[in-house]
Short mmCIF file of C-alpha atoms in Angstrom, two decimals:
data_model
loop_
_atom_site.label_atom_id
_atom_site.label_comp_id
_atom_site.label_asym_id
_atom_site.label_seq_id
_atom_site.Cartn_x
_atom_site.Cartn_y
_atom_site.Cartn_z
CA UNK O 144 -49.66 38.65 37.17
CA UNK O 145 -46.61 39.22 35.08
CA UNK O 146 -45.74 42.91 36.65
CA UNK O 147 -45.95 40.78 39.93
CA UNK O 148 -43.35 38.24 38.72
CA UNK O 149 -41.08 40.64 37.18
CA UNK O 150 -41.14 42.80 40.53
CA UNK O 151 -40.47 39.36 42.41
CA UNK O 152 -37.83 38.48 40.08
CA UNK O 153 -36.44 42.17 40.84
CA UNK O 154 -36.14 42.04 44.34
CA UNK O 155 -34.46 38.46 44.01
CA UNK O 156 -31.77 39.92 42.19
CA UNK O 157 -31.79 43.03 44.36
CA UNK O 158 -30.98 40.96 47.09
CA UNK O 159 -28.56 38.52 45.67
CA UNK O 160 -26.74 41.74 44.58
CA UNK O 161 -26.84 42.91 48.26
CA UNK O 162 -25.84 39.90 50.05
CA UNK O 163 -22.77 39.77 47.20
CA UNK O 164 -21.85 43.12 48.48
CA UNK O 165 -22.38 42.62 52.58
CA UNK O 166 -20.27 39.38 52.00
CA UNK O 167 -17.19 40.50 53.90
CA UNK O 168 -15.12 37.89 52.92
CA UNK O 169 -13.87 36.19 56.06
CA UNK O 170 -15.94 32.84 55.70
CA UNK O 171 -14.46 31.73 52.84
CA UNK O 172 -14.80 27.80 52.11
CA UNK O 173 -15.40 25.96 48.54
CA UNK O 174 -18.83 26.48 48.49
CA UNK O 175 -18.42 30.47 48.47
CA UNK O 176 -15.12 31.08 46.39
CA UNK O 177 -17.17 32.63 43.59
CA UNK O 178 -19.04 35.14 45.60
CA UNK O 179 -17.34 39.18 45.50
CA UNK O 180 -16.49 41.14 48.43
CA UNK O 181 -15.43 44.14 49.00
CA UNK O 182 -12.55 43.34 51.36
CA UNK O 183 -9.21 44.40 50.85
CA UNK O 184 -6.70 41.50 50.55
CA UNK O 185 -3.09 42.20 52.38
CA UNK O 186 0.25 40.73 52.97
CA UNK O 187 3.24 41.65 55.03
CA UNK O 188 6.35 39.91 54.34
CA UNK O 189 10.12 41.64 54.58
CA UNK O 190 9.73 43.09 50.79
CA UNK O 191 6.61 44.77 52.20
CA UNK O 192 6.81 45.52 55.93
CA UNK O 193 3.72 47.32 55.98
CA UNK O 194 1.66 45.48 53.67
CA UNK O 195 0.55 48.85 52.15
CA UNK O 196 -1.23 48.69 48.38
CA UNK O 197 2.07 49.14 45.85
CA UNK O 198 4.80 48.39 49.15
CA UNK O 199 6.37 45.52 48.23
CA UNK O 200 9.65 44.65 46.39
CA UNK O 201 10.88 48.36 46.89
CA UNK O 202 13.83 47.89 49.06
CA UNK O 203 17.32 48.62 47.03
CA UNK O 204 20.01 46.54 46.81
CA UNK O 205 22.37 48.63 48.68
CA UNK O 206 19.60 47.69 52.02
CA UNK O 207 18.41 44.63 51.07
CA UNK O 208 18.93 41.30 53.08
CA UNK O 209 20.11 39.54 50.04
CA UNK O 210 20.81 42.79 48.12
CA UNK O 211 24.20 41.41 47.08
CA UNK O 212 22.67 38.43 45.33
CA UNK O 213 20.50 40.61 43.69
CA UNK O 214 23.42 43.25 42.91
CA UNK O 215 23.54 42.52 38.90
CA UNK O 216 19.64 42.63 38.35
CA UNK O 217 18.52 45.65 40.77
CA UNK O 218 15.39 47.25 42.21
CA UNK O 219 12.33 45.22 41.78
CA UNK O 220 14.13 42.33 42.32
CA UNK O 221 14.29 39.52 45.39
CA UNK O 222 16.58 41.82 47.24
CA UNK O 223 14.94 41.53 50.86
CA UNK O 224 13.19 38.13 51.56
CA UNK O 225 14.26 37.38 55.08
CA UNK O 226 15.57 39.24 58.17
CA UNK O 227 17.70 38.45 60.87
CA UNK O 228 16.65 39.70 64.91
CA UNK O 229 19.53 40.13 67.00
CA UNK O 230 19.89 38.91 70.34
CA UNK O 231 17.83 39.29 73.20
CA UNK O 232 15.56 41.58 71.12
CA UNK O 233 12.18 42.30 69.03
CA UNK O 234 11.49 42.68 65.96
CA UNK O 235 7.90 43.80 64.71
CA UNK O 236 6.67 41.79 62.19
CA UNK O 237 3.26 43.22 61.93
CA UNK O 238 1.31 46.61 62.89
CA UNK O 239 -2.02 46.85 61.25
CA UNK O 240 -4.55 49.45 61.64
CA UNK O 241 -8.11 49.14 61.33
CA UNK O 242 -11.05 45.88 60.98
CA UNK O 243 -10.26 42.83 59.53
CA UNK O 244 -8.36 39.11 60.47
CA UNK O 245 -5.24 37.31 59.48
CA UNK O 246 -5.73 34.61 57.25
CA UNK O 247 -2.55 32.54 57.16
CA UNK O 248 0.98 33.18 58.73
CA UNK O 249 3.56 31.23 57.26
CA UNK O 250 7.31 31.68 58.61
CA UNK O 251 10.25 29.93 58.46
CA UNK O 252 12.70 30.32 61.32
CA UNK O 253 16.04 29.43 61.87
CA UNK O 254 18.12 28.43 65.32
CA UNK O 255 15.88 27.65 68.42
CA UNK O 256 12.30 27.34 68.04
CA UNK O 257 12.06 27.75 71.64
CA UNK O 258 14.01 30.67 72.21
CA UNK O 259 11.77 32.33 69.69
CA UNK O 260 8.66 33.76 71.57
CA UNK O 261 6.06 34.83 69.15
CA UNK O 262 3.38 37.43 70.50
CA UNK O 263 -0.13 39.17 68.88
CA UNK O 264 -1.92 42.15 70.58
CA UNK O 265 -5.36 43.10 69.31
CA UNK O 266 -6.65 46.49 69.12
CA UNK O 267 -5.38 48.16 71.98
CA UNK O 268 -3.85 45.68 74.09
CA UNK O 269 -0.64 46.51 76.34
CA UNK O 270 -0.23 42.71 77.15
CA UNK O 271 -0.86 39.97 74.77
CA UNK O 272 -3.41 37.91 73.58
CA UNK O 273 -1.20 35.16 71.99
CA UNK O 274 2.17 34.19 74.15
CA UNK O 275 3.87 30.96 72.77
CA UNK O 276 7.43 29.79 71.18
CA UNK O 277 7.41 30.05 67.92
CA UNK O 278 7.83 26.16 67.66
CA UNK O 279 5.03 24.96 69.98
CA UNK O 280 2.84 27.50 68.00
CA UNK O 281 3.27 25.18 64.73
CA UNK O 282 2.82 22.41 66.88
CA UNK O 283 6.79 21.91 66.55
CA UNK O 284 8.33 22.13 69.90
CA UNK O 285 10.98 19.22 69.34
CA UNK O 286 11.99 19.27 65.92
CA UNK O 287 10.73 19.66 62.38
CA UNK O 288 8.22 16.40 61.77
CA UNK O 289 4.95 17.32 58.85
CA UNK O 290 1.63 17.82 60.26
CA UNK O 291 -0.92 18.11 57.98
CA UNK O 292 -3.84 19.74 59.56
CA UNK O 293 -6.61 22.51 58.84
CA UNK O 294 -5.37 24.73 61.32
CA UNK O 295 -1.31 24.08 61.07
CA UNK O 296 0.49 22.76 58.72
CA UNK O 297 4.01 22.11 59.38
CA UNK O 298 5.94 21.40 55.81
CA UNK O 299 9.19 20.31 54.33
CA UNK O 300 11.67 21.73 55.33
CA UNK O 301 11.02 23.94 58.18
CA UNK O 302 7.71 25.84 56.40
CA UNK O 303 5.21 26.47 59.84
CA UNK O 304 1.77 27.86 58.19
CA UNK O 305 -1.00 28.57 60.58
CA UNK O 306 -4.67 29.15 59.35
CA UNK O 307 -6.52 30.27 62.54
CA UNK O 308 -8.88 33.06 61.57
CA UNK O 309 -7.90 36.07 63.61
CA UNK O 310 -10.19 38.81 63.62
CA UNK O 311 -9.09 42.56 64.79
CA UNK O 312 -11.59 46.01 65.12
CA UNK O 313 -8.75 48.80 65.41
CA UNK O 314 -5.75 46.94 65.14
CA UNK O 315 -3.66 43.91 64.84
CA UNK O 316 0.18 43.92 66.27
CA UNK O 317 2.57 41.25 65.84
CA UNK O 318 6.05 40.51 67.46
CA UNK O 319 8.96 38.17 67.44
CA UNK O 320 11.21 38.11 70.35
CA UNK O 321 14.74 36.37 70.05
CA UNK O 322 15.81 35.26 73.77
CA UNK O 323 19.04 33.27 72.49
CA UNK O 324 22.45 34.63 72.63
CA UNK O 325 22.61 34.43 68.94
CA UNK O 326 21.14 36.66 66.10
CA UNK O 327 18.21 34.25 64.08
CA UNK O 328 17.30 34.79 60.60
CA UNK O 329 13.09 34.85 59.73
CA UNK O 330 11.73 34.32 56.36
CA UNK O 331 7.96 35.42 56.87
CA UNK O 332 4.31 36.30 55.07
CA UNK O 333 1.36 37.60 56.95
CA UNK O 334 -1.64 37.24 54.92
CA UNK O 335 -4.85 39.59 55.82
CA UNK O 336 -7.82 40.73 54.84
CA UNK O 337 -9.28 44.31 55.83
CA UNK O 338 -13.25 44.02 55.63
CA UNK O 339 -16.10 44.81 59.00
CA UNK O 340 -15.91 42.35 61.27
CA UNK O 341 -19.16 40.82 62.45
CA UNK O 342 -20.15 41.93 66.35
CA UNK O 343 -20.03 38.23 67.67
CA UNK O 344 -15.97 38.12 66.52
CA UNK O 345 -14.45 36.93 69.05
CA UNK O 346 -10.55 37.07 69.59
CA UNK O 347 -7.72 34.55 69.17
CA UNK O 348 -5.77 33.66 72.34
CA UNK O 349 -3.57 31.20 72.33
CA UNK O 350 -1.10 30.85 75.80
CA UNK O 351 2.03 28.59 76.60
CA UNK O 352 2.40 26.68 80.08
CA UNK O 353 5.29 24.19 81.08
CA UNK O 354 5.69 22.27 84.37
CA UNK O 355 9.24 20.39 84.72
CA UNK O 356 8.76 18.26 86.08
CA UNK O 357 5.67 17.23 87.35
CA UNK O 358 5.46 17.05 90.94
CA UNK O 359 4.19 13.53 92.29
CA UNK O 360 -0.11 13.57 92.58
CA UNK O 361 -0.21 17.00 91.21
CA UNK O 362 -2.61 17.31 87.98
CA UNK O 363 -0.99 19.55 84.90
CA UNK O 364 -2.93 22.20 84.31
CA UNK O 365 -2.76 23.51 80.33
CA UNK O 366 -4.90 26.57 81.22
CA UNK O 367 -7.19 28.54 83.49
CA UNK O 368 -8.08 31.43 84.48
CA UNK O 369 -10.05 31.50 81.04
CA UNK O 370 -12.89 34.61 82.07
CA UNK O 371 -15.50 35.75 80.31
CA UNK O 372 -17.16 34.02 77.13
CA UNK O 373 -15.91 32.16 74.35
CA UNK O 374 -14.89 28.83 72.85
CA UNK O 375 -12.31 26.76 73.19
CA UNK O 376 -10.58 25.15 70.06
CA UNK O 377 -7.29 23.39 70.47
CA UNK O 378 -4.58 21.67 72.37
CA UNK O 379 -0.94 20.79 71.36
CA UNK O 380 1.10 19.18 74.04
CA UNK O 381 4.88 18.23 73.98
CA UNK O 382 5.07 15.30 76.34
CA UNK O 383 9.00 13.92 77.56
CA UNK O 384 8.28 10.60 79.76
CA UNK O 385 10.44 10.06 82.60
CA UNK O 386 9.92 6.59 83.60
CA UNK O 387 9.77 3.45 82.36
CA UNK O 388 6.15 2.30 81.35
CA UNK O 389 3.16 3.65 79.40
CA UNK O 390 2.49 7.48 80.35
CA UNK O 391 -0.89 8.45 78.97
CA UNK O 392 -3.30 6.57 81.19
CA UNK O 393 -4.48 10.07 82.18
CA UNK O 394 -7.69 11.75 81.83
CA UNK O 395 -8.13 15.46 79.91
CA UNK O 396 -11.00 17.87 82.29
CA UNK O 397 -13.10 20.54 81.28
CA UNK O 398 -14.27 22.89 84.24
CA UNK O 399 -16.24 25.50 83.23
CA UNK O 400 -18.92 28.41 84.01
CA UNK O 401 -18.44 27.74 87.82
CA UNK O 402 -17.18 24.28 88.03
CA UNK O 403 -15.42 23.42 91.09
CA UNK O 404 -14.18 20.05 92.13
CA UNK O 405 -16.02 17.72 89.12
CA UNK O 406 -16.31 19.15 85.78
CA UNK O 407 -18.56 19.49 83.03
CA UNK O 408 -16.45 17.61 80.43
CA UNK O 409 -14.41 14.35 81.43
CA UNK O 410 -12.16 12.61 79.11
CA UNK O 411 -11.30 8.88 79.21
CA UNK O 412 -7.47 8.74 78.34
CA UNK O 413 -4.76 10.91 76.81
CA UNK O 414 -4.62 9.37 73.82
CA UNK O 415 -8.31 9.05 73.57
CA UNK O 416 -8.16 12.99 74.11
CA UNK O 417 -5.90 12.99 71.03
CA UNK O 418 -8.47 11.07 69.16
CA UNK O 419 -6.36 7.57 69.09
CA UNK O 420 -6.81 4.47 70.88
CA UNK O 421 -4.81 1.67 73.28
CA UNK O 422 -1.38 3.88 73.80
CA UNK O 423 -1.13 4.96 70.02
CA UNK O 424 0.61 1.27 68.96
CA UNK O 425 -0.46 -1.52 66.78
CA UNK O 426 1.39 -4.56 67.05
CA UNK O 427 3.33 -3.32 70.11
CA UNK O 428 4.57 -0.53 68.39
CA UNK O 429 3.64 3.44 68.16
CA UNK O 430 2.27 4.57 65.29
CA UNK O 431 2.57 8.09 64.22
CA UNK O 432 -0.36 10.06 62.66
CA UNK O 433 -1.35 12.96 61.19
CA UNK O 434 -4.94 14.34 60.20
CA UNK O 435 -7.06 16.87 60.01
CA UNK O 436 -8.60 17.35 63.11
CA UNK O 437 -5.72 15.46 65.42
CA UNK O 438 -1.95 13.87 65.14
CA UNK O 439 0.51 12.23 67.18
CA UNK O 440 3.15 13.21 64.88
CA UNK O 441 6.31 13.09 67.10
CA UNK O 442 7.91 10.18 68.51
CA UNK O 443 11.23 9.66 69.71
CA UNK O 444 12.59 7.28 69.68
CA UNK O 445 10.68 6.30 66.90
CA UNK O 446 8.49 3.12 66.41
CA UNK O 447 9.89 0.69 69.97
CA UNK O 448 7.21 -0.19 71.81
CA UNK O 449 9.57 -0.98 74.14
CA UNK O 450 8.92 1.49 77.20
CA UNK O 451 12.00 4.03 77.67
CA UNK O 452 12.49 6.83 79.99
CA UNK O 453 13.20 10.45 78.69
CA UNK O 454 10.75 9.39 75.30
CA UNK O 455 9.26 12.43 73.78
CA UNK O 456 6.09 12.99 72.11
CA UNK O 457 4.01 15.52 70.13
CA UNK O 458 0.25 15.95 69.80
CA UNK O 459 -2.03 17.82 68.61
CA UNK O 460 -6.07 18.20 69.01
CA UNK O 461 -7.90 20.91 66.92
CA UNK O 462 -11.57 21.46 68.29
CA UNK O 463 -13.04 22.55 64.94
CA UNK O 464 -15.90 20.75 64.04
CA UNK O 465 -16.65 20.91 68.23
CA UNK O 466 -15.36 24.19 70.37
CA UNK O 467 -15.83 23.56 73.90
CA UNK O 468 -18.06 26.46 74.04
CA UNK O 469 -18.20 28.67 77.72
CA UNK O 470 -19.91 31.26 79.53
CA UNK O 471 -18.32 32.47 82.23
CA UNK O 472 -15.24 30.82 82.74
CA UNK O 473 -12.84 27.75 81.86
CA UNK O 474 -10.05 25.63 83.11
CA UNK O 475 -8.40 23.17 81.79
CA UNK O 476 -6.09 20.38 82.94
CA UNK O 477 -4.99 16.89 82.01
CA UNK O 478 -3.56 14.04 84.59
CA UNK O 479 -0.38 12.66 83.91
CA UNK O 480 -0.78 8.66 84.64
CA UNK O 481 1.11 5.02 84.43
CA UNK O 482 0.96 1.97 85.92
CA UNK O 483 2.72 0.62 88.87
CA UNK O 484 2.87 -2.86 90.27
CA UNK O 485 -1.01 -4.69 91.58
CA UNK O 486 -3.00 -3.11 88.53
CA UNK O 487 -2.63 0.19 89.85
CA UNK O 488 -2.33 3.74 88.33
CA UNK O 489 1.09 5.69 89.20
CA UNK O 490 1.50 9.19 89.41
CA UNK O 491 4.01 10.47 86.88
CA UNK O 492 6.62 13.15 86.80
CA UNK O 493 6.78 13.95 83.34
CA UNK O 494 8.45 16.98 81.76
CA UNK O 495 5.39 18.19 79.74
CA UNK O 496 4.54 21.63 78.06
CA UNK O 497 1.43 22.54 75.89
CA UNK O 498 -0.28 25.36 74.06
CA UNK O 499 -3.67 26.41 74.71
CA UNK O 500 -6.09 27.65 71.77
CA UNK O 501 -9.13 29.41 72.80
CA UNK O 502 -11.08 32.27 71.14
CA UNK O 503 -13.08 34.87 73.63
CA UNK O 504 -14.56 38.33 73.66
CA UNK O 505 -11.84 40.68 75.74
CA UNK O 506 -10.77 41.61 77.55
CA UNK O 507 -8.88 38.60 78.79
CA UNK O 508 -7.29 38.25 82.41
CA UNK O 509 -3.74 38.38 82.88
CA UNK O 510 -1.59 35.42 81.16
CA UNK O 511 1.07 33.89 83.64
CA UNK O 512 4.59 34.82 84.00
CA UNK O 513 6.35 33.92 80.31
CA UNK O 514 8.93 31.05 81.38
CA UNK O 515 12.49 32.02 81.35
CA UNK O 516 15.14 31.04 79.45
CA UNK O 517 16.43 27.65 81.20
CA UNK O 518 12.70 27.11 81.86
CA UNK O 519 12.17 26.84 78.22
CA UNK O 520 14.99 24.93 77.23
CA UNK O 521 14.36 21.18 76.16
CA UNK O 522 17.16 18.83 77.30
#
């Protein structure tokens, strides 16, 4: 009986010891922040553009970005912490080779958030899986305002720090392309992790869309074209009103694996969508929110009630706790809806623009045209 315990009590710690080392370290939560891994944590940042073991802080002071601040104290000091992209060009912040995921971007960018288009390719890809401005990724297409949410955080003052896991097999490539006609500067710190990556990983897409404005009856659509399987896990939208009245009587639609004309997944309201209630106010005025699952964090102008035309407003919906999970195929779209004279519902012709967060296996059908310039500019 007791060899029979003590072999028991053997293979229990056998495979404890196992599991510790199989533990890749990609789940990571409270509950598992003692448990070892072999994984190989990385970070890129300008004073290590490769993120290679020993890289960083190695640039001189004669190269540096900031060399001449550091000019009495020398090598090994903060002498490259940011750099600057020219105009009308790309700069690569990030080219990784083999298994793993990013972690947590965090960047800090200066001049136009629009005009700064942010793009990731995994493994192999010639076009990209992620498309977006670098603002409306943080959820910060208007202006800096703090979100404080388990997949962005937006922070004082212009800190944008994403936490969407990204996994990679072979490779993970990451550019920033400056459209304005003036050079911006980028502070920035890619945090990764190179470890296996489980064979039901599926790939981080996000994609940009923009309709301005509106045309009268249409329905916006804030993605489709979605092919193949996967889940579906977020929504930001930047939404300028161009008339007079409430503006989010519209319902959010979820067509997928072979919908056609009705869909699988009907929402009741925009704001509802957006996990608020009766036009975001209290008291006859809006109330700004933000949480970790959903915010309506941008309001201008800020706090009247008082309907205005050209208001603008930012949301955000994370679908964490429940991915709109898909087969086949997906669309998305959300009606843009008022109120006109009798009780009735009026068709709007709003200026509105969004980011779509989805994760899938690839390879992924074509993304739209990128917007141009003037199509991206917010005035």
């Amino acid at each position: 009986m007791r060899l029979r315990l003590i072999f028991v009590f053997s293979l229990i710690l056998s495979s404890a010891s196992l599991y510790a080392q199989e533990f890749n370290g990609l789940n990571v939560n409270m509950n598992n922040l003692y448990q070892l891994s072999d994984a190989k944590t990385r970070s890129i940042s300008p004073e290590n553009f490769t993120g290679e073991k020993g890289g960083g802080g190695r640039t001189t002071v004669e190269d540096g970005s900031a060399g001449a601040a550091a000019r009495d104290l020398g090598l090994g000091w903060k002498t490259n912490p940011f750099i600057v992209i020219p105009a009308d060009s790309v700069f690569e912040l990030a080219n990784i080779d083999g298994s793993g995921a990013i972690q947590h971007i965090w960047m800090t960018p200066t001049g136009n958030w629009r005009y700064s288009v942010i793009r990731i390719y995994w493994d192999d890809e010639k076009e990209p899986s992620v498309e977006v401005p670098v603002g409306d990724f943080f959820a910060a297409a208007y202006e800096y305002k703090q979100i404080n949410s388990l997949a962005v955080c937006v922070n004082p003052g212009s800190a944008f720090n994403s936490y969407w896991v990204m996994p990679f097999r072979k490779k993970c490539r990451i550019t920033m392309e400056n459209i304005d006609t003036k050079p911006m500067r980028l502070y920035y710190q890619i945090d990764y992790t190179l470890t296996e990556v489980p064979e039901d990983a599926a790939y981080f897409h996000a994609q940009f869309r923009r309709v301005n404005p509106v045309k009268y009856k249409d329905v916006y659509t804030i993605v489709d074209n979605i092919k193949g399987k996967g889940q579906y896990v977020g929504t930001y939208m930047a939404w300028q009103s161009n008339n007079n009245g409430w503006w989010g009587e519209g319902e959010i639609k979820f067509f997928m694996d072979g919908d056609k004309q009705f869909p699988t997944i009907c929402g009741t309201g925009t704001e509802d969508y957006f996990c608020g209630s009766y036009g975001f106010a209290i008291k006859g005025k809006y109330i700004d929110y933000t949480t970790p699952y959903a915010g309506f964090h941008v309001i201008r102008p800020e706090g009247d009630f008082t309907y205005k035309s050209q208001t603008r407003f930012g949301m955000y919906r994370w679908h964490v706790t429940d991915p709109i999970r898909f087969n086949k195929d997906l669309k998305v779209t959300m009606q843009a809806l008022g109120w006109r004279s009798d009780g009735r519902y009026l068709p709007l012709k709003d200026d509105i623009a969004s980011v779509a967060f989805w994760y899938q296996a690839e390879p992924h059908n074509a993304f739209p045209d990128f917007p141009s310039k003037d199509e991206l500019e917010i005035n």
